[in-house]
mmCIF file of C-alpha atoms in Angstrom:
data_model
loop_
_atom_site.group_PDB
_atom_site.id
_atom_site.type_symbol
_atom_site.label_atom_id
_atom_site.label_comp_id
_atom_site.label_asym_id
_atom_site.label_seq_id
_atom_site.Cartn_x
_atom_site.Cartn_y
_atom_site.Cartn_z
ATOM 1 C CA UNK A 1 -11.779 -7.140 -44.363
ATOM 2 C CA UNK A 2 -11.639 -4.560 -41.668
ATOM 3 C CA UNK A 3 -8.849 -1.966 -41.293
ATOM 4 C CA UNK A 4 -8.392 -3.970 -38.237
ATOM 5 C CA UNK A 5 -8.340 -6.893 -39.690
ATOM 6 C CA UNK A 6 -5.816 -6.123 -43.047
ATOM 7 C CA UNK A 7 -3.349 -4.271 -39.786
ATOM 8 C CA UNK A 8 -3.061 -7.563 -37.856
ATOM 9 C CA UNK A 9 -2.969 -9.736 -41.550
ATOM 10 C CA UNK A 10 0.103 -7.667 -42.888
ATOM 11 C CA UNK A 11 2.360 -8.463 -40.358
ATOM 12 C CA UNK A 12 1.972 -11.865 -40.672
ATOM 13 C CA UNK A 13 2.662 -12.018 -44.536
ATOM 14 C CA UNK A 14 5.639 -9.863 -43.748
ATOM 15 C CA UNK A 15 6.799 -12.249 -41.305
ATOM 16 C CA UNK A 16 6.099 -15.309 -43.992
ATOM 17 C CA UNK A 17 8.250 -13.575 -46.557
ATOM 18 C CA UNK A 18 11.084 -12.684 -43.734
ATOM 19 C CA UNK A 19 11.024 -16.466 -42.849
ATOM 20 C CA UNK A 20 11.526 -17.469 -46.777
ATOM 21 C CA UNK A 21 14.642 -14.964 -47.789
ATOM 22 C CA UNK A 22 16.146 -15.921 -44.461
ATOM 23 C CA UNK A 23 15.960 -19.734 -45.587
ATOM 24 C CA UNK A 24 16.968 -18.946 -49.409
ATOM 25 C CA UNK A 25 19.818 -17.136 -48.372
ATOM 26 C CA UNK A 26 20.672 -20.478 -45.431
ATOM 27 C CA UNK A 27 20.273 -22.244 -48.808
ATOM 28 C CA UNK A 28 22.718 -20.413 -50.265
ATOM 29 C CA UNK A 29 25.109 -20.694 -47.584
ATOM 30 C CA UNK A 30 24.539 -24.201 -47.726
ATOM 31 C CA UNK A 31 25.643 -24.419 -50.774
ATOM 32 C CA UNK A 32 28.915 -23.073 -50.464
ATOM 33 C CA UNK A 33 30.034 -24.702 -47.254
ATOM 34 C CA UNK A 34 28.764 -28.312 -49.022
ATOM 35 C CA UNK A 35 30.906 -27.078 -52.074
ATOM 36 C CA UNK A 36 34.063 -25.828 -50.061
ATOM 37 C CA UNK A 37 33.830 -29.218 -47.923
ATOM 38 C CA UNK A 38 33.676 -31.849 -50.779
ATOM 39 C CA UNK A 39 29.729 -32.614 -49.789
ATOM 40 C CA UNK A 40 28.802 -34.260 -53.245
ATOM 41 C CA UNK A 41 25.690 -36.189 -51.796
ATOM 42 C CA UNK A 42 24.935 -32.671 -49.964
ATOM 43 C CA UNK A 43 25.621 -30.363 -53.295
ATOM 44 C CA UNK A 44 23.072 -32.332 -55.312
ATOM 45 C CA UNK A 45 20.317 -32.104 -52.765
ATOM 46 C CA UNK A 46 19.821 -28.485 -52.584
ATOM 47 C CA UNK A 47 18.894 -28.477 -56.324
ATOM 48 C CA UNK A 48 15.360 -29.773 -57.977
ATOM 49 C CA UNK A 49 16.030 -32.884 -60.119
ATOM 50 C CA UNK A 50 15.747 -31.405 -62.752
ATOM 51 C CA UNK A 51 17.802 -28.193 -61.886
ATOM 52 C CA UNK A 52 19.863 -26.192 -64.565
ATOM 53 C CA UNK A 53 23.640 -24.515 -63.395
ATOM 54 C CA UNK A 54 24.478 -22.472 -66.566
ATOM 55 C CA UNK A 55 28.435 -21.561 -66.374
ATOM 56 C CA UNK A 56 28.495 -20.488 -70.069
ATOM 57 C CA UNK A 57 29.417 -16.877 -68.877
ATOM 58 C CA UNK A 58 32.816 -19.080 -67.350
ATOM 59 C CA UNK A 59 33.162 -20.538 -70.616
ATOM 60 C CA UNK A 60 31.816 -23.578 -69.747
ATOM 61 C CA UNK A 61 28.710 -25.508 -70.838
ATOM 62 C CA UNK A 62 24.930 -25.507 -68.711
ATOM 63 C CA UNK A 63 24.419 -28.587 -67.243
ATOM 64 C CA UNK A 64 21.136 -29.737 -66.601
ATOM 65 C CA UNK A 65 19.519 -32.740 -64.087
ATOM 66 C CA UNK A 66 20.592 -34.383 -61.072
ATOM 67 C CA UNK A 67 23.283 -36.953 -62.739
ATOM 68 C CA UNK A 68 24.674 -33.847 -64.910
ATOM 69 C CA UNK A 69 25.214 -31.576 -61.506
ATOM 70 C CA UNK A 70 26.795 -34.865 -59.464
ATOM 71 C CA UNK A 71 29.838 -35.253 -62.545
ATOM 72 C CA UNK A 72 30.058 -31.357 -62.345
ATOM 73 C CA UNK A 73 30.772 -31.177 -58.981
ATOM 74 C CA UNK A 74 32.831 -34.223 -58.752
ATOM 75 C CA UNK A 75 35.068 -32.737 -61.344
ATOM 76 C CA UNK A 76 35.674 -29.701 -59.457
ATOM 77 C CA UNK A 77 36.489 -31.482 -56.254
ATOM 78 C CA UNK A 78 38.781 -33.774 -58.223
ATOM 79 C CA UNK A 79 40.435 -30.700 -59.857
ATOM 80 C CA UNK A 80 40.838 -28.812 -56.377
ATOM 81 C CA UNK A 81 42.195 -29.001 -53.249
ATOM 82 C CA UNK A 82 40.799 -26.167 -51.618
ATOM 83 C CA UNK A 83 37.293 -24.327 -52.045
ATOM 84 C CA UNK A 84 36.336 -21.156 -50.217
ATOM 85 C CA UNK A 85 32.606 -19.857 -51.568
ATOM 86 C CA UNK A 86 31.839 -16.415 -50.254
ATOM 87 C CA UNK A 87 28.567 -15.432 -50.536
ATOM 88 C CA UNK A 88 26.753 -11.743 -49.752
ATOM 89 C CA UNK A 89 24.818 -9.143 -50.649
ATOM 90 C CA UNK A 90 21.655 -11.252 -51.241
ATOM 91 C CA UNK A 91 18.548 -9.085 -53.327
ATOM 92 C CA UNK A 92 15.987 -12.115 -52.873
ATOM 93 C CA UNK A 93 12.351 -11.310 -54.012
ATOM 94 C CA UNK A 94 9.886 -14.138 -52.735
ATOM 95 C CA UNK A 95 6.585 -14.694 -55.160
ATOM 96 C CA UNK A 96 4.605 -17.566 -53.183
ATOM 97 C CA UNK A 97 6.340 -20.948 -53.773
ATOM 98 C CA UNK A 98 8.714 -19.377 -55.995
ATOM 99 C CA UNK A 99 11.839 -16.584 -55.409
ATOM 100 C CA UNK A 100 14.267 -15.614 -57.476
ATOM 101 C CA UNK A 101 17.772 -13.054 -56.261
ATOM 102 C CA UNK A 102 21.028 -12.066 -57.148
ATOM 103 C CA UNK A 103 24.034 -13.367 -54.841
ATOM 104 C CA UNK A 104 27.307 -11.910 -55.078
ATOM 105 C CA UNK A 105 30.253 -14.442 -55.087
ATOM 106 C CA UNK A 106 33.822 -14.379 -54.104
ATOM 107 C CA UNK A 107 35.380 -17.825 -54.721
ATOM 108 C CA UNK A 108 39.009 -18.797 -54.124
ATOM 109 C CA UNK A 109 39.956 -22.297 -55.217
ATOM 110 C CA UNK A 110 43.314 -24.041 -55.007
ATOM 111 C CA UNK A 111 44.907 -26.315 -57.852
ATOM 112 C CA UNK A 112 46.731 -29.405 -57.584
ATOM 113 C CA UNK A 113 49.821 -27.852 -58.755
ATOM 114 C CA UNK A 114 49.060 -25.116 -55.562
ATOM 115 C CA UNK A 115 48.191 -22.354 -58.251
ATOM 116 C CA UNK A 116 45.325 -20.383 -56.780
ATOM 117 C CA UNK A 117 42.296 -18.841 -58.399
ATOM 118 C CA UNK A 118 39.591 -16.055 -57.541
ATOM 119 C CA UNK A 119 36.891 -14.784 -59.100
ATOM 120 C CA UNK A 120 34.547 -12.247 -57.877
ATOM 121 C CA UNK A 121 30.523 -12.400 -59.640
ATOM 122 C CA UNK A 122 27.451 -13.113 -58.831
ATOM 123 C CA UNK A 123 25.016 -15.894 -59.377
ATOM 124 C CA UNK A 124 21.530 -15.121 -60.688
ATOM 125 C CA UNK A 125 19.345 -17.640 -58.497
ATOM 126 C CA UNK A 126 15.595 -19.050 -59.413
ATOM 127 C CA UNK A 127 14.269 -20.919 -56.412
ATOM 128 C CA UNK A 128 10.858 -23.350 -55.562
ATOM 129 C CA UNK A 129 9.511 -24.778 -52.262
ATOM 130 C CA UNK A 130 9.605 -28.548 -52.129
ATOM 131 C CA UNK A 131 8.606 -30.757 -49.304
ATOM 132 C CA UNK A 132 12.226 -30.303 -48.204
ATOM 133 C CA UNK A 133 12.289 -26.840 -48.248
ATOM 134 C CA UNK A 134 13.561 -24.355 -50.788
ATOM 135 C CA UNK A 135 15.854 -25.422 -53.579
ATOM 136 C CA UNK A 136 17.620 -23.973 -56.300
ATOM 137 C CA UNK A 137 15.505 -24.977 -59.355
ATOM 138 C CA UNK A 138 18.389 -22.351 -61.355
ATOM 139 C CA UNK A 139 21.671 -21.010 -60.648
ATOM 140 C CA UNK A 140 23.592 -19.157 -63.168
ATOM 141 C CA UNK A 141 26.999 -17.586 -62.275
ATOM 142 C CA UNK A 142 28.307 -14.180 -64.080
ATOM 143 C CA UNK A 143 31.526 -12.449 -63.946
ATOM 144 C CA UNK A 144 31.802 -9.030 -62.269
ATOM 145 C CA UNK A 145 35.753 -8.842 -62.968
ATOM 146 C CA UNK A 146 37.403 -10.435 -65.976
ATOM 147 C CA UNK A 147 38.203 -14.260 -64.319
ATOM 148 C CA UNK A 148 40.161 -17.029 -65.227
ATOM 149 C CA UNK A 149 38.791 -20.407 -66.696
ATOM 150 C CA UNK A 150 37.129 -22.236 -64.230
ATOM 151 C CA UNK A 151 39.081 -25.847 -62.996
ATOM 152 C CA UNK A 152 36.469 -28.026 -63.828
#
């Protein structure tokens, strides 16, 4: 390849990788507002079938597959009222049809009773391309600050 060549070929693999971590971290935000809005049907579709969401670190157990995820989440919006998912400082490193990143998280959610919990984290992400797009193939969620027990 010609100097001229590899100059005009760069930018366009930089641009290829832009266009991924801007549509891993719309999948991100996709997740929370489907979470915060009750979007069961929504939640489960951003994740492979046979996705893994380890809470352990929330003292909780992983749950693995499609059917697992939909109970999760349909616990937590039973056990909630209110969801607010804040998610930022994305570090999102793109490796062809895989990615992988670390996504802070500050999450409010409101009880039944009207207690109110936060906790402040981050989720360690593995992602694949699909026909659909990107999905989360793993999310894992860690504690930055001590946190209460999750309410699911």
């Amino acid at each position: 390849m010609t100097a001229a060549e590899t100059a005009t070929a760069a930018p366009a693999a930089t641009q290829c990788v832009d266009t991924d971590v801007e549509a891993i971290r719309r999948l991100t935000h996709e997740y929370s507002w489907a979470v915060d809005n009750a979007r069961l049907d929504d939640i489960v579709a951003l994740f492979t079938e046979d996705a893994e969401w380890d809470v352990t670190a929330f003292g909780m157990d992983t749950v693995r597959g499609s059917d697992a995820l939909r109970a999760f989440y349909a616990g937590l919006i039973e056990n909630t009222t209110h969801r607010c998912h804040l998610a930022l400082n994305h570090r999102i490193d793109v490796n062809g049809d895989s990615a992988a990143a670390t996504v802070y998280i500050h999450a409010f959610v409101t009880m039944p009773d009207g207690r109110r919990d936060e906790s402040l984290g981050y989720y360690s992400d593995s992602y694949v391309r699909t026909g659909q797009g990107w999905k989360f193939q793993r999310r894992a969620a860690y504690p930055l600050l001590p946190a209460p027990p999750a309410p699911v």
